[in-house]
Short mmCIF file of C-alpha atoms in Angstrom, two decimals:
data_model
loop_
_atom_site.label_atom_id
_atom_site.label_comp_id
_atom_site.label_asym_id
_atom_site.label_seq_id
_atom_site.Cartn_x
_atom_site.Cartn_y
_atom_site.Cartn_z
CA MET U 14 -29.87 -47.92 38.48
CA THR U 15 -27.49 -45.12 39.51
CA ILE U 16 -23.78 -45.94 39.85
CA PRO U 17 -22.02 -44.09 42.68
CA ALA U 18 -19.38 -41.63 41.47
CA GLY U 19 -16.56 -43.56 43.15
CA ASP U 20 -17.66 -46.84 41.61
CA ALA U 21 -17.90 -45.19 38.18
CA ALA U 22 -14.30 -43.95 38.49
CA ASP U 23 -13.15 -47.43 39.54
CA THR U 24 -14.96 -48.96 36.55
CA THR U 25 -13.27 -46.50 34.17
CA THR U 26 -9.88 -47.30 35.67
CA ARG U 27 -10.47 -50.99 35.25
CA GLN U 28 -11.50 -50.42 31.59
CA LEU U 29 -8.09 -48.84 30.85
CA ASN U 30 -6.01 -51.24 32.90
CA THR U 31 -4.82 -53.44 30.06
CA HIS U 32 -2.50 -52.41 27.23
CA GLU U 33 -5.04 -53.55 24.70
CA GLU U 34 -7.71 -51.30 26.20
CA HIS U 35 -5.34 -48.32 26.27
CA ALA U 36 -4.42 -48.93 22.65
CA ARG U 37 -8.08 -49.19 21.69
CA VAL U 38 -8.97 -45.85 23.32
CA TYR U 39 -6.01 -44.00 21.82
CA ALA U 40 -6.73 -45.49 18.40
CA ALA U 41 -10.28 -44.17 18.64
CA VAL U 42 -8.95 -40.72 19.60
CA ILE U 43 -6.56 -40.66 16.64
CA GLU U 44 -9.15 -41.99 14.19
CA SER U 45 -11.67 -39.30 15.21
CA ALA U 46 -9.14 -36.42 15.45
CA LEU U 47 -9.96 -33.37 13.33
CA ASP U 48 -6.25 -32.74 12.65
CA SER U 49 -4.01 -34.92 10.51
CA VAL U 50 -1.85 -37.46 12.34
CA VAL U 51 1.00 -39.19 10.50
CA VAL U 52 3.28 -41.69 12.25
CA VAL U 53 6.72 -42.42 10.77
CA ASP U 54 9.65 -44.58 11.84
CA GLU U 55 13.29 -43.57 12.28
CA LYS U 56 13.87 -43.80 8.52
CA GLY U 57 10.98 -41.47 7.79
CA VAL U 58 8.76 -44.26 6.45
CA VAL U 59 5.03 -43.86 7.12
CA VAL U 60 3.68 -46.38 9.62
CA SER U 61 0.15 -45.04 9.94
CA ILE U 62 -2.10 -42.11 9.02
CA ASN U 63 -5.54 -41.19 10.30
CA PRO U 64 -8.68 -40.38 8.25
CA ALA U 65 -8.10 -36.61 8.65
CA ALA U 66 -4.68 -37.00 7.02
CA GLU U 67 -6.22 -39.03 4.20
CA ALA U 68 -8.77 -36.28 3.58
CA THR U 69 -6.25 -33.43 3.84
CA PHE U 70 -3.46 -34.83 1.70
CA GLY U 71 -5.43 -37.04 -0.69
CA TYR U 72 -3.63 -40.34 0.01
CA SER U 73 -5.42 -43.45 1.20
CA LYS U 74 -3.89 -45.36 4.09
CA ALA U 75 -2.85 -48.14 1.72
CA GLU U 76 -1.09 -45.63 -0.56
CA ALA U 77 0.75 -43.88 2.29
CA VAL U 78 1.92 -46.68 4.59
CA GLY U 79 5.35 -47.99 3.67
CA ARG U 80 6.40 -44.89 1.70
CA GLU U 81 8.80 -42.19 2.86
CA ILE U 82 7.02 -39.12 4.15
CA SER U 83 9.37 -36.89 2.14
CA HIS U 84 7.93 -38.45 -1.03
CA LEU U 85 4.36 -37.80 0.11
CA ILE U 86 3.82 -34.43 1.78
CA VAL U 87 7.20 -32.65 1.90
CA PRO U 88 7.42 -30.00 -0.88
CA ASP U 89 10.47 -30.04 -3.12
CA HIS U 90 11.87 -26.81 -1.66
CA LEU U 91 11.85 -28.34 1.86
CA LYS U 92 13.11 -31.86 1.10
CA ALA U 93 16.80 -31.11 1.69
CA ALA U 94 16.08 -29.49 5.06
CA HIS U 95 13.82 -32.41 6.04
CA ASP U 96 16.37 -35.08 5.10
CA ASN U 97 19.20 -33.21 6.83
CA GLY U 98 17.10 -32.76 9.97
CA MET U 99 16.23 -36.47 10.15
CA ALA U 100 19.88 -37.49 9.63
CA ARG U 101 21.10 -35.00 12.23
CA TYR U 102 18.62 -36.21 14.82
CA ARG U 103 19.45 -39.88 14.26
CA ALA U 104 23.16 -39.10 14.64
CA THR U 105 23.07 -36.68 17.59
CA ASN U 106 19.66 -37.14 19.27
CA THR U 107 19.50 -33.31 19.34
CA PRO U 108 15.91 -32.23 18.66
CA HIS U 109 15.24 -29.35 16.30
CA VAL U 110 11.47 -29.22 15.89
CA LEU U 111 10.41 -31.79 18.51
CA GLY U 112 8.06 -30.31 21.07
CA ARG U 113 7.60 -27.10 19.09
CA ARG U 114 4.80 -25.78 16.93
CA VAL U 115 6.02 -24.55 13.56
CA GLU U 116 4.28 -23.30 10.45
CA MET U 117 5.45 -24.59 7.10
CA ASP U 118 4.30 -25.69 3.64
CA ALA U 119 3.05 -29.20 2.88
CA ARG U 120 2.25 -30.88 -0.44
CA ARG U 121 -0.96 -32.68 -1.29
CA LYS U 122 -1.25 -35.65 -3.68
CA ASP U 123 -2.38 -33.37 -6.52
CA GLY U 124 0.79 -31.28 -6.10
CA SER U 125 -0.90 -28.28 -4.50
CA ILE U 126 0.87 -26.62 -1.60
CA ILE U 127 -1.00 -25.82 1.62
CA PRO U 128 0.13 -24.07 4.81
CA VAL U 129 0.15 -26.28 7.91
CA GLU U 130 0.98 -26.05 11.59
CA LEU U 131 3.22 -28.95 12.61
CA ALA U 132 4.01 -30.51 15.98
CA ILE U 133 6.17 -33.66 16.24
CA THR U 134 6.33 -35.99 19.22
CA GLU U 135 8.84 -38.81 19.72
CA VAL U 136 7.57 -42.21 20.89
CA ASN U 137 10.17 -44.66 22.26
CA LEU U 138 9.29 -48.35 21.91
CA ALA U 139 11.23 -51.50 22.50
CA SER U 140 11.33 -52.04 18.75
CA GLY U 141 12.65 -48.52 18.06
CA ARG U 142 11.60 -44.90 17.85
CA LEU U 143 8.50 -43.58 16.13
CA PHE U 144 7.61 -39.97 15.39
CA THR U 145 4.03 -38.74 15.52
CA ALA U 146 3.40 -35.66 13.37
CA ASN U 147 0.26 -33.67 14.10
CA LEU U 148 -0.56 -31.37 11.20
CA ARG U 149 -3.28 -28.75 11.12
CA ASP U 150 -4.35 -27.38 7.72
CA LEU U 151 -4.16 -23.57 7.94
CA SER U 152 -5.70 -22.91 4.52
CA ALA U 153 -9.12 -21.97 5.91
CA SER U 154 -7.73 -19.72 8.64
CA ARG U 155 -5.35 -18.02 6.20
CA ALA U 156 -8.20 -17.49 3.75
CA ALA U 157 -10.39 -16.09 6.53
CA ALA U 158 -7.61 -13.70 7.59
CA ALA U 159 -7.15 -12.59 3.98
CA GLU U 160 -10.91 -12.03 3.64
CA ILE U 161 -10.97 -9.97 6.83
CA GLU U 162 -8.11 -7.87 5.47
CA ARG U 163 -9.92 -7.49 2.14
CA GLN U 164 -13.11 -6.39 3.86
CA ARG U 165 -11.13 -3.98 6.04
CA ASP U 166 -9.61 -2.46 2.91
CA ALA U 167 -13.06 -2.30 1.28
CA LEU U 168 -14.44 -0.57 4.36
CA HIS U 169 -11.58 1.88 4.27
CA GLN U 170 -12.20 2.57 0.59
CA SER U 171 -15.92 3.02 1.27
CA GLU U 172 -15.15 5.62 3.90
CA LYS U 173 -12.79 7.38 1.51
CA LEU U 174 -15.48 7.45 -1.20
CA SER U 175 -17.94 8.87 1.31
CA ALA U 176 -15.46 11.60 2.19
CA ILE U 177 -14.72 12.24 -1.49
CA GLY U 178 -18.43 12.70 -2.19
CA SER U 179 -18.68 15.38 0.47
CA LEU U 180 -15.59 17.12 -0.94
CA LEU U 181 -16.55 17.18 -4.61
CA ALA U 182 -18.51 20.43 -4.51
CA GLY U 183 -15.66 22.16 -2.73
CA ILE U 184 -13.09 20.72 -5.13
CA ALA U 185 -15.08 21.98 -8.13
CA HIS U 186 -15.19 25.44 -6.57
CA GLU U 187 -11.49 25.42 -5.68
CA LEU U 188 -10.59 24.36 -9.22
CA ASN U 189 -12.89 26.86 -10.92
CA ASN U 190 -11.26 29.81 -9.13
CA PRO U 191 -7.71 29.26 -10.44
CA LEU U 192 -9.07 28.07 -13.79
CA SER U 193 -10.87 31.42 -14.09
CA ILE U 194 -7.50 33.11 -13.60
CA VAL U 195 -5.90 30.87 -16.22
CA VAL U 196 -8.63 31.50 -18.79
CA GLY U 197 -8.90 35.25 -18.12
CA GLN U 198 -5.19 36.04 -17.95
CA SER U 199 -4.34 33.88 -20.97
CA GLY U 200 -7.05 35.65 -22.98
CA ILE U 201 -5.63 39.07 -22.09
CA LEU U 202 -2.10 37.85 -22.82
CA ARG U 203 -3.19 36.62 -26.24
CA GLU U 204 -4.77 40.01 -26.99
CA GLU U 205 -1.59 41.79 -25.93
CA LEU U 206 0.51 39.64 -28.24
CA GLN U 207 -1.92 40.11 -31.14
CA ALA U 208 -1.85 43.87 -30.58
CA GLY U 209 1.85 44.18 -31.29
CA GLY U 210 3.93 41.96 -29.06
CA PRO U 211 4.70 41.49 -25.37
CA ARG U 212 4.10 44.34 -22.95
CA PRO U 213 5.75 44.94 -19.57
CA SER U 214 2.71 43.27 -17.98
CA SER U 215 2.96 40.11 -20.15
CA ALA U 216 5.57 38.38 -17.99
CA ASP U 217 3.49 39.05 -14.88
CA ARG U 218 0.39 37.63 -16.58
CA ALA U 219 2.31 34.50 -17.59
CA ALA U 220 3.49 34.09 -13.98
CA ARG U 221 -0.09 34.39 -12.70
CA ILE U 222 -1.23 31.78 -15.21
CA GLU U 223 1.52 29.43 -14.09
CA THR U 224 0.73 29.93 -10.39
CA ALA U 225 -3.00 29.33 -10.93
CA ALA U 226 -2.33 26.22 -13.05
CA GLN U 227 0.03 24.83 -10.40
CA ARG U 228 -2.70 25.39 -7.82
CA CYS U 229 -5.09 23.34 -9.96
CA ALA U 230 -2.50 20.59 -10.27
CA ARG U 231 -1.92 20.61 -6.50
CA ILE U 232 -5.63 20.25 -5.76
CA ILE U 233 -5.99 17.38 -8.23
CA ARG U 234 -2.95 15.57 -6.84
CA THR U 235 -4.26 15.92 -3.30
CA PHE U 236 -7.64 14.58 -4.36
CA LEU U 237 -6.04 11.63 -6.18
CA ALA U 238 -3.86 10.87 -3.17
CA ILE U 239 -6.98 10.45 -1.05
CA ALA U 240 -8.96 8.54 -3.67
CA ARG U 241 -6.35 6.07 -4.94
CA GLN U 242 -6.19 2.57 -3.52
CA ARG U 243 -2.72 1.13 -3.17
CA LYS U 244 -0.40 -0.44 -0.67
CA PRO U 245 1.13 1.97 1.84
CA GLU U 246 4.58 3.33 1.04
CA LYS U 247 6.36 4.93 3.97
CA ARG U 248 9.02 7.52 3.31
CA ALA U 249 10.35 10.80 4.69
CA ILE U 250 7.73 13.50 4.11
CA GLU U 251 7.40 17.17 5.06
CA ILE U 252 4.29 17.70 7.15
CA ALA U 253 3.70 21.41 6.42
CA PRO U 254 2.84 21.05 2.70
CA LEU U 255 0.78 17.96 3.53
CA VAL U 256 -1.29 19.95 6.03
CA GLU U 257 -1.65 22.85 3.57
CA GLY U 258 -2.76 20.49 0.80
CA SER U 259 -5.37 18.94 3.10
CA ILE U 260 -6.67 22.37 4.08
CA GLU U 261 -6.83 23.47 0.46
CA LEU U 262 -8.96 20.45 -0.37
CA VAL U 263 -11.64 21.24 2.24
CA LEU U 264 -11.28 25.02 2.39
CA TYR U 265 -14.38 25.73 0.33
CA GLY U 266 -16.56 23.65 2.63
CA ILE U 267 -15.06 25.35 5.67
CA ARG U 268 -15.56 28.87 4.34
CA SER U 269 -19.03 28.20 2.94
CA ASN U 270 -20.13 27.14 6.43
CA GLY U 271 -18.88 30.40 7.90
CA VAL U 272 -16.01 28.73 9.76
CA VAL U 273 -12.73 30.56 10.27
CA LEU U 274 -9.66 28.36 9.90
CA ASP U 275 -6.37 29.30 11.56
CA ARG U 276 -2.97 27.65 11.18
CA ASP U 277 -0.11 27.56 13.66
CA ILE U 278 2.58 25.43 12.06
CA GLU U 279 6.01 25.55 13.65
CA SER U 280 8.76 26.52 11.22
CA GLY U 281 11.61 24.16 10.43
CA LEU U 282 9.72 21.00 11.33
CA PRO U 283 11.65 17.81 10.55
CA PRO U 284 10.26 15.25 8.12
CA VAL U 285 8.18 12.38 9.44
CA PHE U 286 8.47 8.77 8.32
CA ALA U 287 5.01 7.81 7.07
CA ASP U 288 2.81 7.16 4.07
CA PRO U 289 1.77 10.62 2.79
CA ASP U 290 -1.58 9.51 1.34
CA GLN U 291 -2.65 7.82 4.57
CA VAL U 292 -1.58 10.78 6.69
CA GLN U 293 -3.49 13.11 4.40
CA ASN U 294 -6.58 10.88 4.72
CA VAL U 295 -6.44 11.31 8.50
CA ILE U 296 -5.99 15.10 8.39
CA VAL U 297 -8.78 15.59 5.85
CA ASN U 298 -11.12 13.42 7.91
CA LEU U 299 -10.37 15.43 11.07
CA LEU U 300 -10.98 18.72 9.22
CA VAL U 301 -14.28 17.47 7.78
CA ASN U 302 -15.40 16.25 11.23
CA ALA U 303 -14.48 19.58 12.82
CA THR U 304 -16.45 21.50 10.19
CA GLN U 305 -19.50 19.27 10.58
CA ALA U 306 -19.36 19.65 14.37
CA LEU U 307 -19.74 23.43 13.95
CA GLU U 308 -22.54 23.42 11.37
CA GLN U 309 -25.45 23.76 13.83
CA MET U 310 -23.65 26.12 16.21
CA GLY U 311 -24.30 29.85 16.39
CA GLY U 312 -21.78 32.57 17.09
CA GLU U 313 -18.13 32.50 16.15
CA ARG U 314 -16.99 29.17 14.73
CA ARG U 315 -13.30 28.40 14.46
CA VAL U 316 -10.97 25.55 13.58
CA LEU U 317 -7.29 25.67 14.53
CA VAL U 318 -4.64 23.40 13.01
CA THR U 319 -1.32 23.27 14.85
CA ALA U 320 1.85 21.32 14.15
CA ARG U 321 4.68 20.99 16.67
CA ARG U 322 7.67 18.79 17.32
CA ASP U 323 7.53 16.83 20.56
CA GLY U 324 10.77 14.91 21.03
CA ASP U 325 10.92 12.03 18.56
CA MET U 326 7.33 12.63 17.50
CA LEU U 327 5.56 15.34 15.53
CA SER U 328 2.15 16.46 16.79
CA VAL U 329 -0.65 17.71 14.52
CA VAL U 330 -3.75 18.91 16.37
CA VAL U 331 -7.08 19.77 14.76
CA ALA U 332 -9.22 21.67 17.26
CA ASP U 333 -12.65 23.26 16.98
CA ASN U 334 -14.62 25.46 19.37
CA GLY U 335 -17.80 23.42 18.97
CA PRO U 336 -19.84 21.51 21.55
CA GLY U 337 -17.10 18.91 22.01
CA ILE U 338 -17.51 15.21 22.82
CA ARG U 339 -19.82 14.29 25.69
CA ALA U 340 -18.14 12.46 28.56
CA GLU U 341 -20.16 9.27 28.06
CA ASN U 342 -19.08 9.11 24.39
CA ARG U 343 -15.37 9.74 24.82
CA GLU U 344 -14.53 6.06 25.20
CA ARG U 345 -16.66 5.06 22.20
CA ILE U 346 -15.79 7.53 19.44
CA PHE U 347 -13.08 5.24 18.05
CA ASP U 348 -15.41 2.23 18.03
CA ALA U 349 -16.47 1.08 14.57
CA PHE U 350 -19.94 2.27 13.48
CA PHE U 351 -20.42 4.50 16.52
CA THR U 352 -21.39 8.03 15.51
CA THR U 353 -22.91 11.06 17.19
CA LYS U 354 -23.94 12.57 13.86
CA PRO U 355 -27.58 12.57 12.70
CA GLU U 356 -28.79 9.53 10.79
CA GLY U 357 -27.47 9.57 7.25
CA ALA U 358 -24.77 12.13 8.06
CA GLY U 359 -22.07 9.77 9.34
CA THR U 360 -20.91 6.20 8.85
CA GLY U 361 -19.16 5.75 12.19
CA ILE U 362 -16.01 4.37 10.57
CA GLY U 363 -14.06 7.56 9.82
CA LEU U 364 -12.36 7.86 13.21
CA PRO U 365 -11.66 4.12 13.67
CA ILE U 366 -10.06 3.96 10.24
CA SER U 367 -8.12 7.16 10.93
CA ARG U 368 -6.79 5.73 14.19
CA ASN U 369 -5.75 2.50 12.42
CA LEU U 370 -3.96 4.55 9.75
CA ALA U 371 -2.15 6.51 12.46
CA LEU U 372 -1.10 3.30 14.20
CA ALA U 373 0.14 1.92 10.87
CA GLN U 374 2.58 4.84 10.71
CA GLY U 375 3.95 4.03 14.17
CA GLY U 376 1.97 6.96 15.58
CA SER U 377 -1.33 7.55 17.33
CA LEU U 378 -4.62 9.43 17.11
CA THR U 379 -6.20 10.53 20.38
CA LEU U 380 -8.86 12.85 21.71
CA LEU U 381 -7.26 15.44 23.99
CA GLU U 382 -8.85 16.83 27.11
CA SER U 383 -10.08 20.35 26.44
CA ALA U 384 -12.22 22.98 28.12
CA ALA U 385 -14.26 23.53 24.96
CA GLY U 386 -14.61 21.84 21.59
CA ALA U 387 -13.00 18.68 20.29
CA HIS U 388 -9.21 18.51 20.02
CA PHE U 389 -7.80 15.55 18.10
CA GLU U 390 -4.04 14.94 18.08
CA LEU U 391 -2.25 12.99 15.37
CA ARG U 392 1.27 11.96 16.41
CA LEU U 393 3.79 10.73 13.86
CA PRO U 394 7.40 9.52 14.24
CA VAL U 395 10.12 11.91 13.13
CA ASP U 396 12.35 10.51 10.40
CA ALA U 397 15.63 10.13 12.27
CA SER U 398 17.74 9.72 9.13
CA ALA U 399 16.51 12.85 7.36
CA SER U 400 18.33 16.16 7.59
CA THR U 401 16.36 18.97 9.24
CA GLY U 402 18.67 21.78 8.23
CA ALA U 403 17.15 22.54 4.85
CA THR U 404 13.67 23.48 3.77
CA PRO U 405 11.98 21.22 1.20
CA ASP U 406 12.81 23.62 -1.63
CA GLU U 407 16.45 23.88 -0.53
CA ALA U 408 16.75 20.11 -0.16
CA ARG U 409 15.24 19.50 -3.58
CA PRO U 410 18.04 18.48 -5.96
CA ALA U 411 18.53 20.57 -9.05
CA ALA U 412 18.05 18.97 -12.44
CA ALA U 413 21.30 17.39 -13.55
CA PRO U 414 22.68 18.45 -16.93
CA MET U 415 21.78 16.11 -19.74
CA PRO U 416 24.49 14.21 -21.59
CA PRO U 417 24.89 15.42 -25.19
CA ARG U 418 23.43 13.94 -28.37
CA LEU U 419 20.65 11.85 -26.87
CA ARG U 420 17.57 11.01 -28.91
CA ALA U 421 14.10 10.54 -27.43
CA ILE U 422 10.70 9.49 -28.73
CA ILE U 423 7.69 11.08 -27.06
CA VAL U 424 4.47 9.05 -27.21
CA ASP U 425 1.12 10.67 -26.38
CA ASP U 426 -2.25 10.72 -28.12
CA GLU U 427 -2.58 14.40 -27.17
CA ALA U 428 -0.40 16.01 -29.82
CA GLU U 429 0.02 19.23 -27.86
CA ILE U 430 1.38 17.36 -24.83
CA ALA U 431 3.83 15.39 -26.99
CA GLU U 432 4.98 18.60 -28.66
CA LEU U 433 5.33 20.34 -25.28
CA VAL U 434 7.48 17.52 -23.87
CA ALA U 435 9.58 17.50 -27.04
CA GLU U 436 10.12 21.26 -26.82
CA ILE U 437 11.23 21.02 -23.16
CA LEU U 438 13.69 18.23 -23.95
CA GLU U 439 15.02 19.90 -27.09
CA ARG U 440 15.79 22.99 -25.00
CA ALA U 441 17.84 20.65 -22.80
CA GLY U 442 19.81 19.37 -25.81
CA ILE U 443 17.89 16.17 -26.62
CA ASP U 444 16.71 15.44 -30.16
CA CYS U 445 13.06 14.34 -30.14
CA GLU U 446 10.45 12.67 -32.31
CA THR U 447 6.78 12.32 -31.42
CA ALA U 448 4.24 9.53 -31.92
CA SER U 449 0.50 9.49 -31.25
CA ASN U 450 0.28 5.93 -29.89
CA GLY U 451 2.30 2.81 -29.14
CA SER U 452 1.89 1.32 -32.61
CA GLU U 453 3.33 4.39 -34.29
CA ALA U 454 6.16 4.52 -31.73
CA ARG U 455 6.98 0.83 -32.31
CA ALA U 456 7.19 1.36 -36.07
CA ARG U 457 9.57 4.31 -35.62
CA ILE U 458 11.72 2.43 -33.13
CA GLU U 459 11.96 -0.57 -35.49
CA ALA U 460 12.91 1.73 -38.35
CA ALA U 461 15.55 3.51 -36.27
CA GLY U 462 17.23 0.34 -34.98
CA ASP U 463 19.23 1.49 -31.97
CA GLY U 464 18.64 5.14 -32.77
CA PHE U 465 16.65 6.05 -29.64
CA ASP U 466 18.03 6.41 -26.11
CA ILE U 467 14.88 7.43 -24.20
CA VAL U 468 11.14 6.74 -24.39
CA VAL U 469 8.70 9.11 -22.68
CA SER U 470 5.22 7.66 -22.99
CA ASP U 471 1.68 8.27 -21.87
CA LEU U 472 -0.01 5.28 -20.25
CA ARG U 473 -3.50 5.29 -21.78
CA MET U 474 -3.68 5.61 -25.57
CA PRO U 475 -5.72 4.11 -28.41
CA GLU U 476 -4.48 1.22 -30.60
CA MET U 477 -1.48 0.40 -28.39
CA ASP U 478 -1.15 1.84 -24.93
CA GLY U 479 1.94 2.53 -22.87
CA SER U 480 1.91 -0.79 -21.00
CA ALA U 481 1.73 -2.78 -24.28
CA LEU U 482 4.57 -0.68 -25.71
CA PHE U 483 6.66 -1.40 -22.61
CA GLU U 484 6.04 -5.16 -22.93
CA TRP U 485 7.11 -5.05 -26.57
CA LEU U 486 10.24 -3.07 -25.70
CA ARG U 487 11.13 -5.47 -22.91
CA ASP U 488 10.98 -8.39 -25.36
CA ASN U 489 12.65 -6.66 -28.32
CA ARG U 490 14.62 -3.66 -27.00
CA PRO U 491 15.32 -4.45 -23.32
CA ALA U 492 17.87 -1.66 -22.92
CA LEU U 493 15.38 0.90 -24.21
CA ALA U 494 12.66 -0.51 -21.93
CA GLU U 495 14.98 0.27 -19.00
CA SER U 496 15.16 3.88 -20.26
CA MET U 497 11.39 4.42 -20.32
CA LEU U 498 9.62 7.15 -18.38
CA PHE U 499 5.83 7.13 -18.07
CA MET U 500 3.63 10.19 -17.75
CA THR U 501 -0.03 9.81 -16.86
CA GLY U 502 -3.09 11.54 -15.55
CA ASP U 503 -4.70 8.18 -14.74
CA SER U 504 -2.75 6.92 -11.72
CA LEU U 505 -6.11 6.50 -9.94
CA GLY U 506 -7.13 3.61 -12.21
CA PRO U 507 -6.51 0.17 -10.67
CA ASN U 508 -5.03 -1.24 -13.89
CA ALA U 509 -2.62 1.66 -14.21
CA GLY U 510 -1.60 1.36 -10.56
CA ARG U 511 -0.95 -2.37 -10.83
CA PHE U 512 1.07 -2.04 -14.03
CA LEU U 513 3.22 0.81 -12.73
CA ALA U 514 3.90 -1.13 -9.53
CA THR U 515 5.05 -4.26 -11.40
CA SER U 516 6.93 -2.55 -14.24
CA GLY U 517 9.34 -0.77 -11.91
CA ARG U 518 9.51 2.19 -14.28
CA PRO U 519 9.38 5.80 -13.03
CA VAL U 520 6.17 7.72 -13.52
CA MET U 521 5.47 11.44 -13.70
CA GLU U 522 1.93 12.58 -13.02
CA LYS U 523 0.27 15.16 -15.25
CA PRO U 524 0.20 18.11 -15.10
CA PHE U 525 3.89 18.85 -14.67
CA VAL U 526 6.31 21.75 -15.09
CA PRO U 527 9.55 21.61 -17.12
CA ASP U 528 11.69 21.14 -13.99
CA ASP U 529 9.65 18.06 -13.03
CA LEU U 530 10.27 16.45 -16.41
CA LEU U 531 13.99 17.24 -16.44
CA ARG U 532 14.42 16.01 -12.87
CA HIS U 533 12.72 12.68 -13.64
CA LEU U 534 14.78 12.27 -16.77
CA SER U 535 18.03 13.15 -15.00
CA ALA U 536 17.31 10.55 -12.32
CA LEU U 537 16.54 7.96 -15.01
CA LEU U 538 19.75 8.66 -16.92
CA ALA U 539 21.81 8.61 -13.74
CA GLU U 540 20.32 5.21 -12.87
CA GLN U 541 21.20 3.86 -16.31
CA ALA U 542 24.74 5.22 -16.08
CA LEU U 543 25.21 3.54 -12.70
CA LYS U 544 24.00 0.21 -14.10
CA ARG U 545 26.46 0.47 -17.00
CA MET U 546 29.33 1.15 -14.56
CA ARG U 547 28.38 -1.88 -12.44
CA ASN U 548 28.21 -4.10 -15.52
CA GLY U 549 31.66 -2.94 -16.62
#
């Protein structure tokens, strides 16, 4: 038999007419609710909890009812605020969290802390006030968000590794060229010295060796900046050397494909406030894309990199004279996994990741309208606090003079590096000893008592590495641990990166020149002097 709609509505109304029927329906709703519901009285004593609350917090109804909620689910660090809030509301009737959704910590029976979303409603009865707390466990959603972030980082790293693979041949070529200069010129210099001493050309040969070695170091640092995985660190950076380093990294691939690269970088550009590694990732990706877009094209092939200031932003444009982006694809090129490259030649995540990196700097990455070719513009915020009157070299502080009669121990398993560092520091007036690993350094430090003022240590060494030496110093010679400078060629390793981030100690990447070492050491000594002044 079919009940008319009007009659059905009347029947439903009649079913909820009595207080008992209302109570029965609402009890069923609360009992079946997916979120936790806890009811407390004016004193904060639990009156009732639903099955979801039992499952979430680990208390049975019999265990919870009659106990103060602050003793059940309020963490220790929030108890004072909870008690004060309850007392204030009872005294003033001024709500603080009523009617609002707030996120906070809650404690389970086993003592574990979980994030929850809380909403409290007041219920006025003839017998007094009750408070109904609806709590939603956010653990799963937080874990899901963290997993999404982890997968995003993994995707980013995958794209970086893909880019690194395509750059390796070019990097090998770009390193072999200056290394050929180093090997050849040093061989001739050695022959000149063996033949009777320095010649007028010896100083020039030494300068060429130094320039070529610095070029190798620059290429390696640029490569490591792209490859390393770490949290972003924004700071004031000069864009011109960053662009040049990116070009140097991909220059072999550009030239070997017969592409001409031009630069038009405005002089005197102000610094931008961004993470240098992430910006370099974007520029390298745009250069690689531009080169690949020209591979199948005949005739003259060109890439132009320009950098200009535009108000409070700095604009870097990478433009090619290739076929450009078809109109129907313009809206999709920043979509994940969309690619116009042949199968196997592109992942479709380079541009989306690059745009996200640009946005993370407070900037943007866009495709500009152009008559021919693809023109991508990276915009970055100018660092308002940085001075624009000096070039990077002019702004670079000179090494401060070293205080007299300091004593340092240099720790490196490469004896020639330890001896080189010792020679540089001894020229600056610091007495030095060397050790081949942390164990040897520890023995010498123990024997010397308080005889050392500075420790310069490699990070990776046999027997006892730099991190283990630092931990020992922190426990046994805390003042000396605060005067420790690390040098490493392994900043790419995840363990090294994590340790350096947590230790708080300065690090100097190999290879380095004497000025780099003295500048790091001057900064370290100045920091220690400032701490001593503050401590009286």
